[in-house]
Coordinates of C-alpha atoms in Angstrom, one line a residue:
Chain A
X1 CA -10.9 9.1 7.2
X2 CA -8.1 6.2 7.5
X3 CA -8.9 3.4 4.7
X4 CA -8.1 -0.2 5.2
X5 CA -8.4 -1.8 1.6
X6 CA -8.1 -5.3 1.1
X7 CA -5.6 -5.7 4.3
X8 CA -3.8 -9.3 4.4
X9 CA -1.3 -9.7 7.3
X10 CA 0.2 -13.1 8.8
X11 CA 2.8 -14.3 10.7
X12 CA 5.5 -17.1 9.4
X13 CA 5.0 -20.0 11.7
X14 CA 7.3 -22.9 11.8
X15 CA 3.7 -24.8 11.1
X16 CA 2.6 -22.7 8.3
X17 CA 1.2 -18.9 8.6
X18 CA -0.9 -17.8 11.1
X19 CA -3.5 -15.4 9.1
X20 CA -4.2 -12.0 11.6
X21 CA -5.6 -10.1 9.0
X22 CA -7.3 -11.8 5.6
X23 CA -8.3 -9.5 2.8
X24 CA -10.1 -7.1 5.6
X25 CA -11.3 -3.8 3.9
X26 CA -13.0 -0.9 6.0
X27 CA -13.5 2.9 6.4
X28 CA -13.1 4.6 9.6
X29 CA -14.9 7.7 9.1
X30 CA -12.5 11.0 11.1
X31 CA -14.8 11.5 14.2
X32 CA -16.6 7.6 14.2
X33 CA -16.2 6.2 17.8
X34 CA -15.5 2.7 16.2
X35 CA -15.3 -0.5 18.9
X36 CA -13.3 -3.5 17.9
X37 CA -13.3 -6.6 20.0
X38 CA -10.7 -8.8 20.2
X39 CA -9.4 -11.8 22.2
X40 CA -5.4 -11.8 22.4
X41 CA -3.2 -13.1 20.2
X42 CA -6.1 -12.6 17.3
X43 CA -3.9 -9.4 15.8
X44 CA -5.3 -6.7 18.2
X45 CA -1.9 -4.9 18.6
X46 CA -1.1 -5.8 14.8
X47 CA -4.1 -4.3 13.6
X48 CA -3.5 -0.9 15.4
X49 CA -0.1 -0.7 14.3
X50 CA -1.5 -1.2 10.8
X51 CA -3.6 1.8 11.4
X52 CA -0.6 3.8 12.8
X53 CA 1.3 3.2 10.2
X54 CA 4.2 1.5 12.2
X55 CA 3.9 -2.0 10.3
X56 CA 2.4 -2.3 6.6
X57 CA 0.5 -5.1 5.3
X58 CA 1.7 -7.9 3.1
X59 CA -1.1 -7.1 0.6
X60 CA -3.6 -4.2 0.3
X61 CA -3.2 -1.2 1.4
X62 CA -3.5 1.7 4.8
X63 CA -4.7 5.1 3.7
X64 CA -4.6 7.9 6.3
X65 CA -6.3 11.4 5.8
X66 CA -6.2 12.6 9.1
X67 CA -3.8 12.5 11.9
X68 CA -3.7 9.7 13.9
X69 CA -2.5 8.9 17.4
X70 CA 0.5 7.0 19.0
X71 CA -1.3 4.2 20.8
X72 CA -3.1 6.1 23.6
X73 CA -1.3 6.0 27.0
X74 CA 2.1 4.2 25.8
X75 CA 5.4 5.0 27.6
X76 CA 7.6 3.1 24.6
X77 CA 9.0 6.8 23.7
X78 CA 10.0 7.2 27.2
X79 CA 13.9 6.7 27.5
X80 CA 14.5 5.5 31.1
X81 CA 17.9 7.3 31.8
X82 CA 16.0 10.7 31.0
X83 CA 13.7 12.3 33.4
X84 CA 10.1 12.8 32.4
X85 CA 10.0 16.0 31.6
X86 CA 13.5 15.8 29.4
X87 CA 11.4 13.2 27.9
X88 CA 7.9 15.2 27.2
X89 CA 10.2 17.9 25.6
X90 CA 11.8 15.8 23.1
X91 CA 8.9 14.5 22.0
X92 CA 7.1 17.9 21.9
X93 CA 10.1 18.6 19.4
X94 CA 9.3 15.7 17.2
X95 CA 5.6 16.0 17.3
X96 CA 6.4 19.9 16.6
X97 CA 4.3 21.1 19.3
X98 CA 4.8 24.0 21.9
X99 CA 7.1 22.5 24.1
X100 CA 6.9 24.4 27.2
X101 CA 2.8 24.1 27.3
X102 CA 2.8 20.4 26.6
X103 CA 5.6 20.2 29.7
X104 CA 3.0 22.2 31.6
X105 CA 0.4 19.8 30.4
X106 CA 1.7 16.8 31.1
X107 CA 3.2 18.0 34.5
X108 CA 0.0 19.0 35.6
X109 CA -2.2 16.6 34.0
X110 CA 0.2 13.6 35.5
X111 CA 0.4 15.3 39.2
X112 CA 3.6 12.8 40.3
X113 CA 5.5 15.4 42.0
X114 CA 9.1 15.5 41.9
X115 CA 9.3 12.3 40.2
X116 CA 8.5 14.2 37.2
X117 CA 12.0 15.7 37.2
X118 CA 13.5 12.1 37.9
X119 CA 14.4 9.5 35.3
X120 CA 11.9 7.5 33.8
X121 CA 13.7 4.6 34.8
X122 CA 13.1 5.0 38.8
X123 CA 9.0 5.2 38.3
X124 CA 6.7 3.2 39.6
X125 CA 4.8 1.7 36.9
X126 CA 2.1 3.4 38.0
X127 CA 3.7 6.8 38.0
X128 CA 4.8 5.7 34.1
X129 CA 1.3 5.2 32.8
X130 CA -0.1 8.4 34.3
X131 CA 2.9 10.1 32.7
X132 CA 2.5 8.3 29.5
X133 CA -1.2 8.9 29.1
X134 CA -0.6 12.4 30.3
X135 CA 1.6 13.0 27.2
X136 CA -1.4 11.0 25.0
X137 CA -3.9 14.0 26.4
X138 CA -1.7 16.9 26.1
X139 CA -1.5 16.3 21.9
X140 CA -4.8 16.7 19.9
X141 CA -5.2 14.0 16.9
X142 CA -8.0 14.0 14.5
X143 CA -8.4 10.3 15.7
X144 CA -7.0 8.6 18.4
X145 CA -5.7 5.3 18.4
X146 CA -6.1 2.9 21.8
X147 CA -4.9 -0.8 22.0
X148 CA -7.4 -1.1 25.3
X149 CA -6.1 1.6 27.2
X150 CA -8.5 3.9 28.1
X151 CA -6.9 5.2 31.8
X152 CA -4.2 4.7 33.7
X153 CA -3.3 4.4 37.3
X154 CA -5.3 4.5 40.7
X155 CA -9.1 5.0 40.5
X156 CA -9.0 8.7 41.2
X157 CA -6.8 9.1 38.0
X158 CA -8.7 6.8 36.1
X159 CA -11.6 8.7 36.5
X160 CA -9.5 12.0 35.4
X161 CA -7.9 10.2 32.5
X162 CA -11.7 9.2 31.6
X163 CA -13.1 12.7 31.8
X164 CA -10.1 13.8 29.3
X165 CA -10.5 11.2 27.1
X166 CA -14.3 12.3 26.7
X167 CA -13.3 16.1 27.0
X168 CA -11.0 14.9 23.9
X169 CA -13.8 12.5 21.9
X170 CA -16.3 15.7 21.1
X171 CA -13.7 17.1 18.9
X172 CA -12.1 13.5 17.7
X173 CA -12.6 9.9 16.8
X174 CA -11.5 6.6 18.3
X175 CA -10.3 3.5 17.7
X176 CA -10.4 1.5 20.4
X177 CA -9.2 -2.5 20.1
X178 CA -10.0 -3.9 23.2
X179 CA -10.4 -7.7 24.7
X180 CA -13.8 -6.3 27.0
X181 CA -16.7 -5.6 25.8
X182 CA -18.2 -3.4 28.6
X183 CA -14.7 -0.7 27.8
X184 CA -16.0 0.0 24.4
X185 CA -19.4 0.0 25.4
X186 CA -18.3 3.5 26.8
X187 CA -16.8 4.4 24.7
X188 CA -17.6 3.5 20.9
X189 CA -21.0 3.9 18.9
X190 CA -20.6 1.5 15.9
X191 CA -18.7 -1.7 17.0
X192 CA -16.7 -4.7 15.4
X193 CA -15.4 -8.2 16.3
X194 CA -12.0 -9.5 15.0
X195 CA -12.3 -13.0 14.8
X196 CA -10.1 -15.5 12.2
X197 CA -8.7 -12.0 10.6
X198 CA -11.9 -10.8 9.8
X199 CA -13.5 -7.7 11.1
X200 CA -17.4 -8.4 11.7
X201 CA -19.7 -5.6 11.6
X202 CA -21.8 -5.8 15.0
X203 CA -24.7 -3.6 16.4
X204 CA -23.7 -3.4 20.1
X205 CA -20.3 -4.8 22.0
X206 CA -22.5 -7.4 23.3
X207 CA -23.4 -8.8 19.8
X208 CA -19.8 -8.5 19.3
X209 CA -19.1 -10.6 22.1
X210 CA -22.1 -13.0 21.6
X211 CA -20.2 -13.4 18.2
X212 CA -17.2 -14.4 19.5
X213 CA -18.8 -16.5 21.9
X214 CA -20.7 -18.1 18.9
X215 CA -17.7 -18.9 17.3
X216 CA -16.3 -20.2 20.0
X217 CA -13.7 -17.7 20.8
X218 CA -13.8 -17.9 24.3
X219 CA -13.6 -21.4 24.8
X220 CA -16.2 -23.9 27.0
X221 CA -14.1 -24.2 30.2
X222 CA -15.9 -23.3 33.4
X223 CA -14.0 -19.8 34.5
X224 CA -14.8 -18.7 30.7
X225 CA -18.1 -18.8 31.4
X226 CA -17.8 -17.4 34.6
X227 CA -16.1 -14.2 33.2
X228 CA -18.4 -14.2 30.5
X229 CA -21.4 -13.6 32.7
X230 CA -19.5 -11.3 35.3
Chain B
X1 CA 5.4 21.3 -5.8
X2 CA 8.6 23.8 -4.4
X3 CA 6.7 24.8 -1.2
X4 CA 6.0 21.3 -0.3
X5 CA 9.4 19.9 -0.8
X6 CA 10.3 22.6 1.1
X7 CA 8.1 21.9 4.1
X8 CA 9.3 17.9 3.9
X9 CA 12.9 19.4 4.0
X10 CA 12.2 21.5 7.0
X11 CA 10.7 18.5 8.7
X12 CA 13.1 15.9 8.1
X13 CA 15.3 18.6 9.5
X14 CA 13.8 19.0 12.5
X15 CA 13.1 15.2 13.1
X16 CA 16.5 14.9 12.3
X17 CA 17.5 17.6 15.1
X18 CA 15.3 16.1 17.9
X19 CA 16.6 12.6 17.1
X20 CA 20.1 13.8 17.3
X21 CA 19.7 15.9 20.6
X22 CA 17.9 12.5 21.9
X23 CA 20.7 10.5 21.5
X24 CA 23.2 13.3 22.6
X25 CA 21.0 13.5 26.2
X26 CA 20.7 9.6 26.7
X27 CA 24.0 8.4 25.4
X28 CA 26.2 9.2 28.7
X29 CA 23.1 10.0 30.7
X30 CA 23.9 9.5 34.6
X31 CA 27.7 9.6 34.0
X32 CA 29.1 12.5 35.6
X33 CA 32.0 12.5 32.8
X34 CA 28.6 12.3 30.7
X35 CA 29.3 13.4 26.9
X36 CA 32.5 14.4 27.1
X37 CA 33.7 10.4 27.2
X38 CA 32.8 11.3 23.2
X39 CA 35.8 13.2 22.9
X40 CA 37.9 12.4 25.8
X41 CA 37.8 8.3 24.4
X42 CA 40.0 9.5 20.8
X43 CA 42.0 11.4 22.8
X44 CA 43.1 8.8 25.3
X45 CA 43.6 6.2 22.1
X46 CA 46.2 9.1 20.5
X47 CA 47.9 9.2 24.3
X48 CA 48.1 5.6 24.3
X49 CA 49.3 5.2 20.7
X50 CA 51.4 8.0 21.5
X51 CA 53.1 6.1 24.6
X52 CA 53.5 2.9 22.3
X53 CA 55.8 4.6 19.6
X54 CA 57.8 5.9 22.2
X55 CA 58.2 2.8 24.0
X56 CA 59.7 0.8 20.9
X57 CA 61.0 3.7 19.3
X58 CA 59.2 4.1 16.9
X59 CA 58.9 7.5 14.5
X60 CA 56.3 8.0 11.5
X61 CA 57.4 7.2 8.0
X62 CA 57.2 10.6 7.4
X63 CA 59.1 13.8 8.0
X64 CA 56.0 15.2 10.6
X65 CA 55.2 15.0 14.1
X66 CA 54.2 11.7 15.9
X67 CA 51.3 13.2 17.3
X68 CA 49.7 14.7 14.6
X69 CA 50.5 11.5 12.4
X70 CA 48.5 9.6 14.8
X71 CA 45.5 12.2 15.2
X72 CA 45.3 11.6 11.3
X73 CA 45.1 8.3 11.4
X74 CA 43.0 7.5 14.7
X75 CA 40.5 10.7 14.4
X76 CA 38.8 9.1 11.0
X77 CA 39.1 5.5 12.1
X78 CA 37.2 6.3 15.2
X79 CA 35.0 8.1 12.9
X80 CA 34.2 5.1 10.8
X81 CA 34.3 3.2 14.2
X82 CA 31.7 4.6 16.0
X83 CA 29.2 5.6 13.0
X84 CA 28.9 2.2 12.8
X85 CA 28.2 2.0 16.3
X86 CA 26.4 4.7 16.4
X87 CA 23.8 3.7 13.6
X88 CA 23.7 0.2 15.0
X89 CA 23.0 1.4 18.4
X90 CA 20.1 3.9 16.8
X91 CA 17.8 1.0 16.1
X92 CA 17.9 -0.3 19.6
X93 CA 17.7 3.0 21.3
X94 CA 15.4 5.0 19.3
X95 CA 13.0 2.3 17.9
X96 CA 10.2 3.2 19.6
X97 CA 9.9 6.6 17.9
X98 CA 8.8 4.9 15.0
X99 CA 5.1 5.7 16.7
X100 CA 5.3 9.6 16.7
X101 CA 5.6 11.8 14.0
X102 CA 6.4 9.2 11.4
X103 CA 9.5 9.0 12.2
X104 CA 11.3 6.2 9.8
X105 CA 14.3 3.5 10.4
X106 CA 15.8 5.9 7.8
X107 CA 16.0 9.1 9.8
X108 CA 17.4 7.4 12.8
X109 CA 20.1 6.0 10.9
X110 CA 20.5 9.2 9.4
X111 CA 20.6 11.1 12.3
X112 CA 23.6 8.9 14.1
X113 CA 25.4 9.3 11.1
X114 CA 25.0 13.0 10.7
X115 CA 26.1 13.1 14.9
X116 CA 29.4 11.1 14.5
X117 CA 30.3 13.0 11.3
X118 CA 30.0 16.4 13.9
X119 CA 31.5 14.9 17.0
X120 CA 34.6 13.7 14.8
X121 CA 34.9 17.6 13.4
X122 CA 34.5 18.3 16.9
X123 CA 37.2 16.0 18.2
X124 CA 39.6 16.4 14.9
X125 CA 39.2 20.5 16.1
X126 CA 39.8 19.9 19.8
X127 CA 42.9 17.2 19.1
X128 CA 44.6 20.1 16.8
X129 CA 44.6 22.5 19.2
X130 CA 46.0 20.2 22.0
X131 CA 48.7 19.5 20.0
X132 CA 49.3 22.9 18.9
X133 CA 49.3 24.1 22.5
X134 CA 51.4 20.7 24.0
X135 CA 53.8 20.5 21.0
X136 CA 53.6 23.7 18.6
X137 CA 51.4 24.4 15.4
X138 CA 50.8 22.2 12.9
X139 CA 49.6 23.9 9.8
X140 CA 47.1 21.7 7.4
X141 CA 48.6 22.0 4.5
X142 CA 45.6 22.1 2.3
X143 CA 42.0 22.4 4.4
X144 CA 39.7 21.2 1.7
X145 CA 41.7 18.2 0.7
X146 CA 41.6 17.0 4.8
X147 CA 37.7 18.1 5.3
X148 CA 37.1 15.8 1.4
X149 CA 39.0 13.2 3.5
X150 CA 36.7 13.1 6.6
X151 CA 33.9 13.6 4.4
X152 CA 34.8 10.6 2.5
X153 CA 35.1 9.0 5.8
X154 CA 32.0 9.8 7.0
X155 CA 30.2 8.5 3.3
X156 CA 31.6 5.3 3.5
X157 CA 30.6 4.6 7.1
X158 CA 27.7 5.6 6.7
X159 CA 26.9 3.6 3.5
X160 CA 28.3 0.6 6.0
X161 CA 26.8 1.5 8.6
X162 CA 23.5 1.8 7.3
X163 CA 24.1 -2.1 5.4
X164 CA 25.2 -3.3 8.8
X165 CA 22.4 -1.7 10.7
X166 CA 19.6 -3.1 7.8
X167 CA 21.2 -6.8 7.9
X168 CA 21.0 -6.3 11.8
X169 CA 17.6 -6.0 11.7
X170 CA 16.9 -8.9 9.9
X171 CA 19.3 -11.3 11.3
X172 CA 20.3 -11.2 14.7
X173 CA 23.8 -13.3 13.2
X174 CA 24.9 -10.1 11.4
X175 CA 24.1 -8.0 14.0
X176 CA 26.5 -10.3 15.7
X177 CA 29.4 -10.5 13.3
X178 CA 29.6 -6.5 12.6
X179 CA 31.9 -5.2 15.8
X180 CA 33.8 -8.4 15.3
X181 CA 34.3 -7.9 11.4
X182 CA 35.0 -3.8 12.3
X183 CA 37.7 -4.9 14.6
X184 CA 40.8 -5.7 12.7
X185 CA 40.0 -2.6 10.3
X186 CA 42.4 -1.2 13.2
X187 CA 45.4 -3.2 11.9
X188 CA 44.6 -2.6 8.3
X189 CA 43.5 1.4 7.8
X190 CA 46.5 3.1 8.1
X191 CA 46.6 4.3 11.5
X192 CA 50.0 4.0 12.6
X193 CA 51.8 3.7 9.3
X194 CA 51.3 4.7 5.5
X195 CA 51.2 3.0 2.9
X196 CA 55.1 3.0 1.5
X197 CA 56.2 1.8 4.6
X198 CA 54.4 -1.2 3.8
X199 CA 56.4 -4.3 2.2
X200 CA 55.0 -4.5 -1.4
X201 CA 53.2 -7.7 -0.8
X202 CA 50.9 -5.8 1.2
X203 CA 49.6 -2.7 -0.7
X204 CA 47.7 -4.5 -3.6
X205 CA 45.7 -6.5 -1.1
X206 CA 44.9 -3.5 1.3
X207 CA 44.1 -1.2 -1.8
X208 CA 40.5 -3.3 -1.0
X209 CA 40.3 -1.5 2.2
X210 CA 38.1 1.6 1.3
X211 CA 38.8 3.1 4.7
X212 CA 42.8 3.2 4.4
X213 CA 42.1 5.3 1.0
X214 CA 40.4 8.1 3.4
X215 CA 43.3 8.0 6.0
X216 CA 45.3 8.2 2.8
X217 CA 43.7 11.7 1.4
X218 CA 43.5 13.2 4.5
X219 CA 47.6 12.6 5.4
X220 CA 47.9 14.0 1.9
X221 CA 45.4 17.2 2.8
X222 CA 47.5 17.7 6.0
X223 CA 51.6 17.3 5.5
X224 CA 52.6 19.3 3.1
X225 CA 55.5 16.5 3.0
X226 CA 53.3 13.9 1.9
X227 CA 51.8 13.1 -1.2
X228 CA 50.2 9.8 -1.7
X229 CA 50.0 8.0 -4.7
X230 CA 48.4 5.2 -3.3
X231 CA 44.9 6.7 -2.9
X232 CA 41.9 6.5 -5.5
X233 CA 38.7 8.3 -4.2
X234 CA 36.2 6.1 -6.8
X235 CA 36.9 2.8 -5.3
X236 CA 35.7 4.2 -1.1
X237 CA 33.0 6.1 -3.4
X238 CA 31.6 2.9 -5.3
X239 CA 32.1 0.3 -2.4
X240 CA 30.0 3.0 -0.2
X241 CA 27.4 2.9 -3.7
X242 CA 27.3 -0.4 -4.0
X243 CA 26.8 -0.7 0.0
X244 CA 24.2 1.5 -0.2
X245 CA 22.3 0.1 -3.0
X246 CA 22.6 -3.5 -1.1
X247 CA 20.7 -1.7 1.9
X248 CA 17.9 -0.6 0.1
X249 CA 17.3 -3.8 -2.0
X250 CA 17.6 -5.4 1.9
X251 CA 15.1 -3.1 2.2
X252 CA 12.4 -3.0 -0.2
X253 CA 12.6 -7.3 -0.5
X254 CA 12.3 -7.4 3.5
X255 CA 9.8 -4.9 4.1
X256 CA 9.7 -5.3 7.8
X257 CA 11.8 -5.8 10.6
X258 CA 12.1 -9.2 12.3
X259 CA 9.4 -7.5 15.1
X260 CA 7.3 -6.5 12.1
X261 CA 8.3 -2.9 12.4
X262 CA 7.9 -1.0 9.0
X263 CA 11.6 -1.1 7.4
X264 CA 11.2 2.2 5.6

């Protein structure tokens, strides 16, 4: 169960503060599949870090009592000088895991070849996600934690990364913060929209949408529309 | 209540351990001279000090050999030197493990500090036994008196280190200003000459400089022909305090780093 209770965050702007988070207090249950929407810049990326535990609030209060994940898929813990497997040990070590199964894992799981025995810094971004979300799949969290990153990589992988992610969703929860509302209609089951620094309670993604539309999230121009209805 | 500190022990330990092992793979990584620069850089500034003495002439103050004087000078300079490096450079390089594991802005610093102290036992090891082998023995005098020295040392830079490091997070000025401010420590810390050789002018303004206190204790640890009177262990021990206390208040008023980043 991770706690959110009566969470303020904002940002010092030259012009004032710019409120992310205001007084927000919420449960995520350990194996809920919880949906938030989220246009960006509205504290998407704040909010999970919140949740992770990297930033702290400026009133109220984070409680965690379950494991949670790194943001799922990130590369930030890759150092680019070592290769990726020099890199998927260390963190093995700090995550005090088996570190020769999670190198198997993740060498397998990734499937880039030699490159996996090359510095980080010579990938392809592409070759970087699948590494990156290889090492997300290879640890098991009580709930995972995903700042719209579901996949990674070509549409083959994607569809692997999807099947994992699923695979790993019977035994955990989610968090997903996303800015698409069709990515955590697969998914989430109960579903929210950040809007203002509030977190509204919604029945579907597309009542999360329709709220932001409501409130005019999206704006009036003509393309917004167009995307809205794609 | 024992069990669990226990277990936090263990894992700071082994947070600690992967964090240091990190930084030992990346910091030279792709150089084929690769970690050994660590220990060859101390050894090329004693070489070059070294070659300076002999070109003006110059001998210690004291009845020992101009090698080993300089060793016991630049061994716990470089040792303040680069833990403050070190602990700087921490924050930029390992700042994304604040994700996994909890890992805190504490145990990096920690961990760089807890390096540098090894690598200069390392290099204060490996720059005796040259000497011994290029210009004969050189007993240490007392053992415990030159390891309290280094240890000394090693407190105050971390306490600085861990000050400079903080303010650096907050203010990209100070992060700035440190290596410049650490530079003329070099003039100032005893490396080439002790403290009588000073003109007396000198001495009660450089009896501020917490650093030339360690150089002092350890010169005393290792020459058997050198006592100095000079030294006062409290005043490197309550600047490091006192540094150390600043840190934390930086800490707990800030919170956060300037990119929001827990400061913990």
């Amino acid at each position: 169960m991770i706690t959110l209770l009566n969470v303020t965050r904002y940002h010092m702007k030259p012009d004032g503060p710019e409120i992310l988070l205001n007084d927000v207090s919420l449960q995520f249950p350990r194996h809920a599949k919880t949906g938030i929407l989220a246009l960006a810049g509205s504290g998407k990326t704040t909010l999970a870090r919140l949740i992770s535990g990297v930033e702290r609030p400026d009133s109220g209060h984070v409680e965690r009592r379950c494991s949670v994940s790194f943001p799922l898929g990130t590369t930030l813990g890759f150092h680019p000088r070592l290769s990726g497997a020099e890199n998927i040990r260390l963190l093995a070590r700090l995550l005090r895991r088996d570190v020769a199964e999670t190198v198997d894992y993740c060498e397998s799981f990734a499937d880039i070849g030699p490159a996996f025995h090359r510095p980080v810094g010579q990938y392809a971004p592409a070759l970087r996600a699948r590494l990156g979300f290889a090492f997300s799949m290879s640890v098991e969290f009580d709930t995972y934690l995903s700042d719209g990153v579901t996949s990674a990589g070509d549409h083959l992988f994607r569809d692997k990364c999807e099947a994992a992610l699923f695979e790993r969703l019977n035994r955990s929860g989610l968090i997903l913060l996303s800015r698409h509302a069709r990515t955590l209609n697969r998914f989430c089951t109960t579903f929210y929209a950040l809007h203002e620094g509030r977190l509204i309670p919604c029945d579907s993604a597309d009542e999360a949408q329709d709220t932001l539309d409501y409130a005019g999230s999206y704006g009036t121009t003509f393309w917004n529309a167009e995307a809205r209805h794609a | 209540m024992t069990g669990t500190l226990s277990t936090g022990l263990w894992n700071l330990g082994a947070t600690l351990h992967t964090l240091m092992l990190r930084e030992v793979r990346c910091r030279f990584a792709g150089d084929p001279v690769g970690y050994l620069w660590t220990f060859l850089v101390p050894l090329l500034w004693i070489a070059t000090l070294m070659a300076f003495f002999t070109l003006i002439g110059r001998t210690p103050g004291i009845p020992v050999s101009t090698p080993a004087f300089i060793a016991t000078g630049v061994v716990p300079y470089v040792l303040f030197r680069y833990t403050i490096s070190a602990m700087a450079r921490a924050i930029g390089t390992q700042r994304h493990m604040v994700h996994f594991a909890g890992v805190r802005i504490s145990d990096m610093l920690l961990a760089a500090a807890l390096l540098e102290l090894l690598n200069a036992l390392l290099v204060a090891a490996l720059v005796w036994a040259m000497i011994a082998l290029a210009f004969g023995p050189v007993p240490i005098h007392d053992p415990l008196q030159t390891l309290e020295g280094l240890l000394l040392t090693a407190f105050i830079a971390a306490a600085f280190g861990r000050l400079a490091a903080v303010a650096g997070l907050l203010s990209e000025t100070v992060k700035r200003l440190t290596p410049i401010l650490i530079r003329p420590l070099f003039w100032v810390s005893g490396v080439f000459f002790t403290v009588p050789e000073l003109p007396p002018a000198l001495p009660p303004y450089l009896w501020w400089n917490p650093l030339l206190h360690a150089v002092e204790v350890i010169r005393s640890g290792v020459f058997a022909d050198y006592t100095s009177d000079f030294y006062d262990i409290r005043l490197p021990l309550l600047a490091s305090a006192m540094a150390l206390v600043v840190s934390h208040l930086l800490q707990s008023a800030f919170g956060r780093t300037r990119d929001g980043t827990e400061l913990t």
